[in-house]
Short mmCIF file of C-alpha atoms and ligand atoms in Angstrom, two decimals:
data_model
loop_
_atom_site.label_atom_id
_atom_site.label_comp_id
_atom_site.label_asym_id
_atom_site.label_seq_id
_atom_site.Cartn_x
_atom_site.Cartn_y
_atom_site.Cartn_z
CA MET F 208 0.12 -0.69 0.32
CA ARG F 209 1.40 3.26 -0.81
CA GLU F 210 1.87 5.96 1.85
CA LEU F 211 -0.60 8.96 2.24
CA THR F 212 1.85 12.01 1.70
CA GLN F 213 2.82 9.51 -1.62
CA ILE F 214 -1.18 9.45 -2.38
CA ARG F 215 -2.15 12.69 -1.78
CA GLN F 216 1.20 13.81 -4.41
CA GLU F 217 -0.49 12.39 -6.97
CA ILE F 218 -3.82 14.08 -5.72
CA ASP F 219 -2.39 17.35 -6.21
CA GLU F 220 -1.22 16.51 -9.78
CA ILE F 221 -4.30 16.00 -10.91
CA ASP F 222 -5.55 18.53 -9.10
CA ASP F 223 -3.14 21.04 -10.46
CA LYS F 224 -4.07 18.94 -14.09
CA LEU F 225 -8.10 19.45 -13.73
CA VAL F 226 -7.34 23.68 -12.17
CA LYS F 227 -5.59 24.51 -16.01
CA LEU F 228 -7.81 22.02 -17.62
CA PHE F 229 -10.80 23.72 -16.10
CA SER F 230 -9.81 27.21 -16.47
CA GLN F 231 -8.97 26.48 -20.22
CA ARG F 232 -12.63 24.89 -20.54
CA MET F 233 -14.06 28.37 -19.22
CA LYS F 234 -12.33 30.21 -21.69
CA CYS F 235 -13.96 28.60 -24.74
CA SER F 236 -17.50 29.26 -22.87
CA ALA F 237 -16.94 32.81 -22.57
CA GLU F 238 -16.21 32.60 -26.06
CA VAL F 239 -18.69 30.66 -26.74
CA ALA F 240 -21.14 33.43 -24.95
CA GLU F 241 -19.35 36.26 -28.02
CA ASN F 242 -20.44 33.45 -30.46
CA LYS F 243 -23.74 33.17 -28.83
CA ARG F 244 -24.54 37.50 -28.91
CA GLY F 245 -23.92 37.38 -32.93
CA THR F 246 -26.24 34.81 -33.22
CA GLY F 247 -29.07 35.73 -30.51
CA LYS F 248 -28.96 31.22 -29.45
CA ALA F 249 -29.83 30.57 -25.97
CA ILE F 250 -26.85 30.53 -23.83
CA TYR F 251 -28.55 27.36 -22.08
CA ASP F 252 -28.97 24.12 -24.08
CA PRO F 253 -30.27 21.61 -22.55
CA GLU F 254 -30.17 19.23 -25.31
CA ARG F 255 -26.09 19.57 -25.72
CA GLU F 256 -26.08 19.19 -22.09
CA LYS F 257 -27.89 15.98 -22.69
CA GLN F 258 -26.35 14.10 -24.91
CA LYS F 259 -22.70 15.91 -23.07
CA ILE F 260 -23.66 13.89 -20.41
CA GLU F 261 -24.76 10.45 -22.24
CA VAL F 262 -21.43 10.80 -24.31
CA LEU F 263 -19.24 11.27 -20.78
CA THR F 264 -21.58 7.92 -18.32
CA LYS F 265 -21.69 5.80 -21.65
CA GLY F 266 -18.07 3.04 -21.40
CA GLU F 267 -18.86 4.05 -17.17
CA GLU F 268 -20.04 0.63 -15.57
CA ASN F 269 -19.82 1.60 -12.15
CA PRO F 270 -23.45 2.88 -10.81
CA PHE F 271 -21.66 5.17 -8.08
CA MET F 272 -18.81 7.19 -11.45
CA LYS F 273 -21.98 6.62 -13.77
CA LYS F 274 -24.03 9.00 -11.29
CA ALA F 275 -21.00 11.44 -10.20
CA THR F 276 -19.23 11.70 -13.49
CA GLU F 277 -23.12 13.48 -13.89
CA GLU F 278 -22.87 15.05 -11.57
CA ILE F 279 -20.04 17.34 -11.77
CA PHE F 280 -20.58 17.96 -15.60
CA LEU F 281 -23.93 19.02 -15.02
CA GLN F 282 -22.01 21.61 -11.91
CA LEU F 283 -19.46 22.18 -14.74
CA MET F 284 -22.31 23.54 -17.56
CA SER F 285 -24.47 24.66 -15.03
CA ILE F 286 -21.13 27.45 -14.07
CA SER F 287 -20.15 27.43 -17.39
CA ARG F 288 -23.71 29.17 -18.07
CA ARG F 289 -23.56 31.33 -15.42
CA TYR F 290 -20.43 32.29 -16.16
CA GLN F 291 -21.96 33.59 -19.71
CA TYR F 292 -24.82 34.97 -17.68
CA SER F 293 -22.14 36.85 -16.98
CA ILE F 294 -20.49 38.27 -20.03
CA LEU F 295 -24.00 39.14 -21.68
CA SER F 296 -26.47 40.34 -18.97
CA ARG F 297 -23.93 43.89 -19.55
CA GLU F 298 -25.84 43.91 -22.56
CA ASP F 299 -29.38 42.59 -21.64
CA HIS F 300 -32.21 45.44 -21.93
CA TYR F 301 -34.50 43.70 -20.24
CA ILE F 302 -35.10 45.84 -17.20
CA GLN F 303 -34.61 48.57 -18.51
CA LYS F 304 -37.46 47.55 -21.46
CA ASN F 305 -39.80 46.46 -18.56
CA PHE F 306 -39.09 49.15 -15.50
CA VAL F 307 -38.48 52.73 -14.89
CA GLU F 308 -36.14 53.68 -11.99
CA VAL F 309 -37.62 56.30 -9.54
CA ASP F 310 -35.70 58.68 -6.95
CA HIS F 311 -39.14 58.45 -4.64
CA LEU F 312 -42.59 57.40 -5.89
CA ASP F 313 -45.48 59.60 -6.87
CA ILE F 314 -47.67 60.04 -4.56
CA ASN F 315 -49.22 64.39 -4.28
CA GLU F 316 -52.16 64.88 -3.92
CA ASP F 317 -54.44 63.86 -6.88
CA THR F 318 -53.38 59.87 -5.69
CA LYS F 319 -55.74 57.66 -5.35
CA VAL F 320 -55.39 54.16 -2.80
CA VAL F 321 -58.11 51.82 -3.65
CA TYR F 322 -58.04 48.76 -0.50
CA GLN F 323 -60.84 45.60 -0.04
CA GLY F 324 -62.83 45.44 3.03
CA ILE F 325 -64.25 48.72 4.25
CA PRO F 326 -63.19 51.45 6.74
CA GLY F 327 -61.68 50.10 10.20
CA ALA F 328 -60.17 46.88 7.98
CA TYR F 329 -56.32 46.39 8.48
CA GLN F 330 -55.69 47.08 4.83
CA GLU F 331 -57.26 50.72 5.52
CA GLU F 332 -54.41 51.25 8.67
CA ALA F 333 -52.07 50.21 5.81
CA MET F 334 -53.12 52.57 3.74
CA VAL F 335 -52.84 55.28 6.07
CA LYS F 336 -50.18 54.13 7.72
CA TYR F 337 -48.27 53.73 4.63
CA PHE F 338 -49.36 57.38 2.60
CA GLY F 339 -50.67 59.20 5.77
CA GLU F 340 -54.51 59.47 6.69
CA ASP F 341 -55.34 63.30 4.12
CA VAL F 342 -54.46 60.53 0.70
CA LYS F 343 -58.13 59.88 -1.49
CA ASN F 344 -58.52 56.59 -1.16
CA PHE F 345 -61.74 54.33 -1.39
CA SER F 346 -62.91 50.61 -1.15
CA VAL F 347 -64.03 48.05 -3.49
CA PRO F 348 -65.22 44.16 -1.70
CA GLU F 349 -63.10 41.55 -2.48
CA PHE F 350 -59.30 41.22 -3.55
CA LYS F 351 -60.11 40.69 -6.33
CA ASP F 352 -61.27 44.06 -7.18
CA VAL F 353 -58.76 45.85 -6.10
CA VAL F 354 -56.21 44.32 -8.83
CA LYS F 355 -59.05 45.07 -10.86
CA THR F 356 -59.30 48.10 -10.39
CA LEU F 357 -55.91 48.92 -10.91
CA ASP F 358 -55.89 47.39 -14.52
CA ALA F 359 -57.94 49.31 -14.78
CA GLY F 360 -56.37 52.38 -14.63
CA GLU F 361 -59.28 53.46 -11.42
CA ALA F 362 -56.96 54.14 -9.03
CA ASP F 363 -52.57 54.82 -8.73
CA TYR F 364 -52.31 52.10 -6.01
CA GLY F 365 -53.37 49.60 -4.23
CA VAL F 366 -52.64 47.56 -0.93
CA LEU F 367 -53.54 44.06 -0.27
CA PRO F 368 -52.71 41.82 2.84
CA ILE F 369 -49.54 39.21 1.57
CA GLU F 370 -48.83 37.74 4.44
CA ASN F 371 -48.95 37.37 8.16
CA THR F 372 -46.24 36.03 10.82
CA SER F 373 -49.20 33.58 12.44
CA ALA F 374 -51.37 32.71 10.09
CA GLY F 375 -49.21 32.13 7.38
CA THR F 376 -49.37 33.71 3.13
CA VAL F 377 -52.35 35.22 2.49
CA SER F 378 -53.70 32.67 0.06
CA GLY F 379 -54.83 33.48 -3.45
CA ILE F 380 -52.57 37.03 -3.16
CA TYR F 381 -49.66 35.85 -5.84
CA ASP F 382 -52.25 33.77 -8.51
CA MET F 383 -53.60 37.56 -7.99
CA ILE F 384 -51.06 39.99 -8.76
CA LEU F 385 -49.80 36.98 -11.14
CA ASP F 386 -52.80 37.27 -13.42
CA TYR F 387 -52.54 41.19 -14.14
CA ASP F 388 -50.56 43.08 -16.20
CA ILE F 389 -49.51 45.34 -12.10
CA CYS F 390 -46.42 45.12 -10.06
CA ILE F 391 -45.25 45.61 -6.40
CA VAL F 392 -43.71 49.23 -5.11
CA GLY F 393 -43.59 49.36 -1.83
CA GLU F 394 -44.22 47.50 1.84
CA GLU F 395 -45.95 48.22 4.73
CA THR F 396 -46.16 45.92 8.18
CA VAL F 397 -49.25 46.75 10.78
CA GLU F 398 -49.26 45.08 13.73
CA CYS F 399 -52.73 43.31 13.98
CA HIS F 400 -53.52 42.98 17.89
CA HIS F 401 -57.02 41.74 17.05
CA VAL F 402 -59.87 42.32 19.21
CA LEU F 403 -63.29 40.00 20.17
CA ALA F 404 -65.83 43.35 19.95
CA GLY F 405 -69.60 42.44 21.35
CA LEU F 406 -72.58 44.76 21.46
CA PRO F 407 -72.32 47.42 24.34
CA ASP F 408 -74.79 45.13 26.30
CA SER F 409 -73.38 42.16 25.36
CA SER F 410 -71.39 39.98 27.23
CA LEU F 411 -68.64 36.60 26.48
CA ASP F 412 -70.88 34.48 28.10
CA GLN F 413 -74.19 35.39 25.89
CA ILE F 414 -71.96 34.83 22.48
CA LYS F 415 -72.60 31.59 20.40
CA LYS F 416 -71.83 33.16 17.24
CA VAL F 417 -68.29 34.55 16.09
CA TYR F 418 -67.56 36.44 12.23
CA SER F 419 -64.28 37.35 11.09
CA HIS F 420 -61.79 37.51 8.26
CA HIS F 421 -60.31 33.63 7.57
CA GLN F 422 -57.12 35.19 8.46
CA GLY F 423 -58.81 36.60 11.88
CA LEU F 424 -60.41 33.22 12.50
CA LEU F 425 -56.68 31.13 12.25
CA GLN F 426 -54.38 34.05 14.21
CA CYS F 427 -57.36 33.43 17.36
CA LYS F 428 -57.36 30.30 17.20
CA LYS F 429 -55.67 29.43 20.34
CA PHE F 430 -58.67 31.69 22.02
CA LEU F 431 -61.33 30.41 19.99
CA ASP F 432 -60.76 27.07 20.82
CA GLN F 433 -61.98 27.30 24.60
CA TRP F 434 -65.12 27.91 23.27
CA ASP F 435 -68.06 26.08 21.81
CA TRP F 436 -68.90 29.19 19.13
CA ASP F 437 -69.87 28.72 15.66
CA GLN F 438 -67.55 30.67 13.29
CA VAL F 439 -68.57 32.74 10.42
CA LYS F 440 -65.44 33.45 7.09
CA VAL F 441 -66.24 37.17 6.33
CA ALA F 442 -64.33 39.13 3.74
CA ASN F 443 -62.66 41.48 6.18
CA THR F 444 -62.19 42.12 10.59
CA ALA F 445 -64.19 45.71 9.73
CA ILE F 446 -67.19 43.60 7.66
CA SER F 447 -68.04 41.60 10.78
CA ALA F 448 -67.34 44.59 13.40
CA LYS F 449 -70.13 45.98 10.84
CA LYS F 450 -72.09 42.85 10.84
CA VAL F 451 -71.73 42.25 14.70
CA ALA F 452 -73.39 46.13 14.74
CA ASP F 453 -76.19 45.98 12.17
CA ASP F 454 -77.25 42.82 13.14
CA LYS F 455 -77.86 44.51 17.23
CA ASP F 456 -77.84 40.41 18.32
CA PRO F 457 -75.59 41.04 21.31
CA SER F 458 -75.49 36.60 21.69
CA LYS F 459 -72.08 37.43 18.36
CA ALA F 460 -68.56 39.15 18.34
CA ALA F 461 -66.72 40.11 15.94
CA ILE F 462 -62.73 39.82 15.98
CA CYS F 463 -61.80 42.64 14.18
CA SER F 464 -59.23 45.55 15.75
CA LYS F 465 -59.84 48.11 18.28
CA ARG F 466 -60.45 51.06 15.43
CA ALA F 467 -63.18 49.57 14.01
CA ALA F 468 -64.50 48.25 17.30
CA LYS F 469 -64.63 51.94 18.37
CA LEU F 470 -66.32 53.22 14.59
CA TYR F 471 -68.71 50.81 14.90
CA GLY F 472 -69.76 51.08 18.50
CA LEU F 473 -69.16 48.40 19.00
CA LYS F 474 -67.86 47.43 23.53
CA ILE F 475 -63.95 45.21 23.70
CA LEU F 476 -64.79 41.87 25.26
CA GLN F 477 -61.68 40.04 25.76
CA ARG F 478 -58.39 42.01 24.46
CA GLU F 479 -55.39 40.17 22.24
CA VAL F 480 -57.02 37.61 21.12
CA ASN F 481 -54.70 36.59 18.89
CA TYR F 482 -52.43 34.06 20.90
CA GLU F 483 -49.06 35.39 18.85
CA GLY F 484 -47.97 38.95 20.64
CA ASN F 485 -46.58 41.09 18.09
CA ASN F 486 -49.38 39.70 15.56
CA THR F 487 -47.69 41.38 12.73
CA THR F 488 -49.56 41.80 8.73
CA ARG F 489 -47.78 42.51 5.85
CA PHE F 490 -48.75 44.29 2.96
CA VAL F 491 -48.18 45.32 -0.61
CA ILE F 492 -48.35 47.99 -2.20
CA MET F 493 -49.21 47.50 -5.98
CA SER F 494 -49.57 49.48 -8.64
CA LYS F 495 -49.83 49.54 -12.39
CA LYS F 496 -46.27 51.44 -13.06
CA LYS F 497 -43.84 49.64 -13.34
CA GLN F 498 -41.06 51.38 -11.22
CA TYR F 499 -38.71 50.85 -9.10
CA ARG F 500 -37.21 53.12 -6.12
CA THR F 501 -33.18 53.84 -6.47
CA ASP F 502 -33.30 52.28 -3.17
CA ALA F 503 -35.70 49.97 -2.84
CA ARG F 504 -33.81 46.86 -1.11
CA LYS F 505 -36.41 43.79 -2.07
CA VAL F 506 -37.47 42.17 -5.16
CA SER F 507 -39.68 40.17 -6.00
CA ILE F 508 -40.16 37.48 -8.65
CA SER F 509 -42.16 34.24 -9.64
CA PHE F 510 -41.41 31.59 -12.26
CA SER F 511 -42.03 27.71 -12.65
CA ALA F 512 -39.89 24.84 -12.45
CA PRO F 513 -39.79 21.84 -14.63
CA HIS F 514 -40.74 18.67 -12.86
CA GLU F 515 -37.24 17.37 -12.86
CA VAL F 516 -34.51 16.22 -10.58
CA GLY F 517 -32.29 19.20 -8.98
CA SER F 518 -34.18 22.03 -10.24
CA LEU F 519 -35.37 23.98 -8.13
CA TYR F 520 -31.53 23.41 -6.40
CA ASN F 521 -29.44 24.50 -10.05
CA ILE F 522 -32.40 27.88 -9.75
CA LEU F 523 -31.52 29.28 -6.85
CA MET F 524 -27.68 28.73 -7.19
CA HIS F 525 -28.08 31.23 -9.11
CA PHE F 526 -28.71 33.86 -6.34
CA MET F 527 -26.00 31.97 -4.62
CA PHE F 528 -24.05 32.57 -7.49
CA ASN F 529 -24.25 36.06 -7.82
CA ASP F 530 -23.19 36.37 -3.36
CA VAL F 531 -28.04 37.38 -3.55
CA ASN F 532 -29.07 37.08 -0.30
CA MET F 533 -32.66 34.54 -0.68
CA CYS F 534 -35.42 36.24 2.22
CA ASN F 535 -38.32 34.10 1.35
CA ILE F 536 -39.75 31.76 -0.17
CA GLU F 537 -43.45 30.49 -1.10
CA SER F 538 -44.72 27.48 -3.88
CA ARG F 539 -47.90 27.25 -5.28
CA PRO F 540 -49.92 24.39 -7.17
CA LEU F 541 -49.90 25.63 -10.98
CA PRO F 542 -53.49 25.62 -11.90
CA GLY F 543 -54.27 22.27 -14.72
CA ARG F 544 -50.73 21.31 -14.28
CA GLN F 545 -51.15 18.18 -11.48
CA TRP F 546 -48.40 18.53 -8.90
CA GLU F 547 -46.60 20.53 -10.42
CA TYR F 548 -45.53 24.09 -8.72
CA GLY F 549 -44.98 27.30 -9.70
CA PHE F 550 -42.04 29.43 -7.02
CA TYR F 551 -42.65 32.84 -5.03
CA ILE F 552 -39.18 34.36 -4.25
CA ASP F 553 -37.85 37.63 -2.96
CA VAL F 554 -34.72 38.37 -2.20
CA ILE F 555 -32.52 41.62 -0.63
CA GLY F 556 -31.46 43.58 -3.85
CA ASN F 557 -31.95 46.62 -6.21
CA LEU F 558 -32.61 45.89 -9.60
CA ASN F 559 -30.13 48.36 -10.82
CA ASP F 560 -27.30 45.69 -9.15
CA PRO F 561 -25.48 43.95 -11.91
CA ALA F 562 -25.33 41.13 -9.47
CA ILE F 563 -29.60 40.65 -9.25
CA ARG F 564 -29.46 41.67 -13.13
CA ASN F 565 -26.93 38.30 -13.92
CA ALA F 566 -28.86 36.24 -11.22
CA LEU F 567 -32.36 37.09 -13.07
CA ALA F 568 -31.49 36.38 -16.35
CA GLY F 569 -29.99 33.17 -15.62
CA ILE F 570 -33.04 32.22 -14.19
CA ARG F 571 -34.71 33.99 -16.60
CA GLU F 572 -34.22 31.96 -19.07
CA GLU F 573 -33.36 28.34 -17.19
CA THR F 574 -37.06 28.59 -16.09
CA LYS F 575 -40.39 29.11 -17.30
CA ASP F 576 -43.41 31.50 -16.73
CA PHE F 577 -40.99 34.19 -15.19
CA LYS F 578 -41.65 37.30 -13.60
CA ILE F 579 -40.38 40.28 -11.42
CA LEU F 580 -42.91 41.07 -9.75
CA GLY F 581 -41.74 44.12 -8.52
CA ASN F 582 -38.71 45.70 -5.97
CA PHE F 583 -39.93 47.62 -3.52
O1 PRE B 277 -22.16 24.43 -26.83
C1 PRE B 277 -22.98 25.40 -25.77
O2 PRE B 277 -23.89 26.25 -26.44
C2 PRE B 277 -21.96 25.83 -23.83
O3 PRE B 277 -23.09 27.24 -24.19
C3 PRE B 277 -21.05 25.36 -23.91
C4 PRE B 277 -22.34 24.47 -22.49
C5 PRE B 277 -20.86 22.98 -22.05
O4 PRE B 277 -20.41 24.58 -20.43
O5 PRE B 277 -20.67 22.59 -22.62
C6 PRE B 277 -23.03 25.46 -21.71
C7 PRE B 277 -24.48 25.76 -21.48
C8 PRE B 277 -24.89 25.36 -22.38
O6 PRE B 277 -26.19 24.76 -21.39
C9 PRE B 277 -23.69 24.15 -23.35
C10 PRE B 277 -23.25 23.49 -23.27
#
C-alpha cells in the first residue's frame, strides 16, 4: 500500500491539471458567449447538455461513478452557463425595457388609493401608515377588485395583505398579482392586535357566533378553541364588526381591530385574542406603473420550474453564485398541472444591481413563466 503522502502527491498533480483544464474550458465558454451574442442563440442548451452527459457516462459500468460523473459535469455546465450570463447580462435590456427606475414614487394630492374592505379594516390602517391620513382613497368589496381597479386605471395604488406572522401567506394574493400586469412598488407592516367585540350590552357568556376574516379566525385559533362558538368567515375583519353592529344580536361577536370596534360602536369583550403577541401582517403596495425606487431593497419574482431532479436547486444556485440573499420562498400549485408548482421568491437587492441582474437573467432563461413582481 502506498503512503498517504505519496497518494496525496498524485491527487495534487491531478488537481493541478484539473484547475488548468477547468480554466481552459471556461475560456471556451466565454468564447461561446461571444458567439451566442452574434447569433442570438440561447445560453442554456438542455439538448446539448443531455447529449454530453450521455457520451461522458456511456463507458462507465460502476453506478456510483456514473452518477458522480453526471453530477460533476452538470455542475460544470451550470457554472459555464452562469459565466456566460455574467458576460451577456451587461447587454441584457430586459429590466430597462420593463421597469422605470425612480428616486421616489409619484405620490401627490391627486393620488388615489384603493383597498379592500370597509373603513376600520387593517388594509385601511396599512394604507394610512404608508400614504398618510389625507390620501384620497376608496374601498372595494373583494381582494380581486383591488387588482381589477388598478388594471382599469381607476386608482394609482392598491393595498393588499400578503402574509401574516402567525397564519402565513394570505392565500390567492400572489396568484391574483400574476394574473394582471401590475407590480409591487412598496410594502407596509401593521401589528394586528385583534379584539373580540360585541354589542354594548353583550358579555362573553352570551356569545354563540363569532365573525371574522379567515385569517382573523386562524390568528385567534387558540382563544376560539376554548369556546364552543360557531365561526363564520366574512370578507374582512371590519365587515365582521359592522355586521355585529347591524344585526343588533348580543349573541354575536366579531374578531377585529380596536379601531374597527370603536368605529362601529362595539364593546371590547376581550383584548389581545390573537395567540402570537406581535401578530403582524405584511401588506404590499401595488401599481400599474412598472417602476422601482433607487433605494428599493427587496425584489420579488415568480416562475415555474420543470418537474425534474435538481431543477429548483439549479435555479437557486444563481442567487448563491451572485451572492444574493434570499429572504422568502413560497410555492403554489399550478392551475391545471397536477403536482407541479410555481414559486415566489423574495431576495434582498435592487434591480439596478449587476449581481441581481445576472441572477435574474439566468433564472429567466432557465425557467418557465418568469415574472419580476416588483422591487420595493
Ligand atoms: O455548447 C454550448 O452552447 C455552451 O454554451 C457550452 C455549455 C458547456 O459548458 O458545455 C454550456 C451551456 C449550454 O447549456 C451547453 C453547453
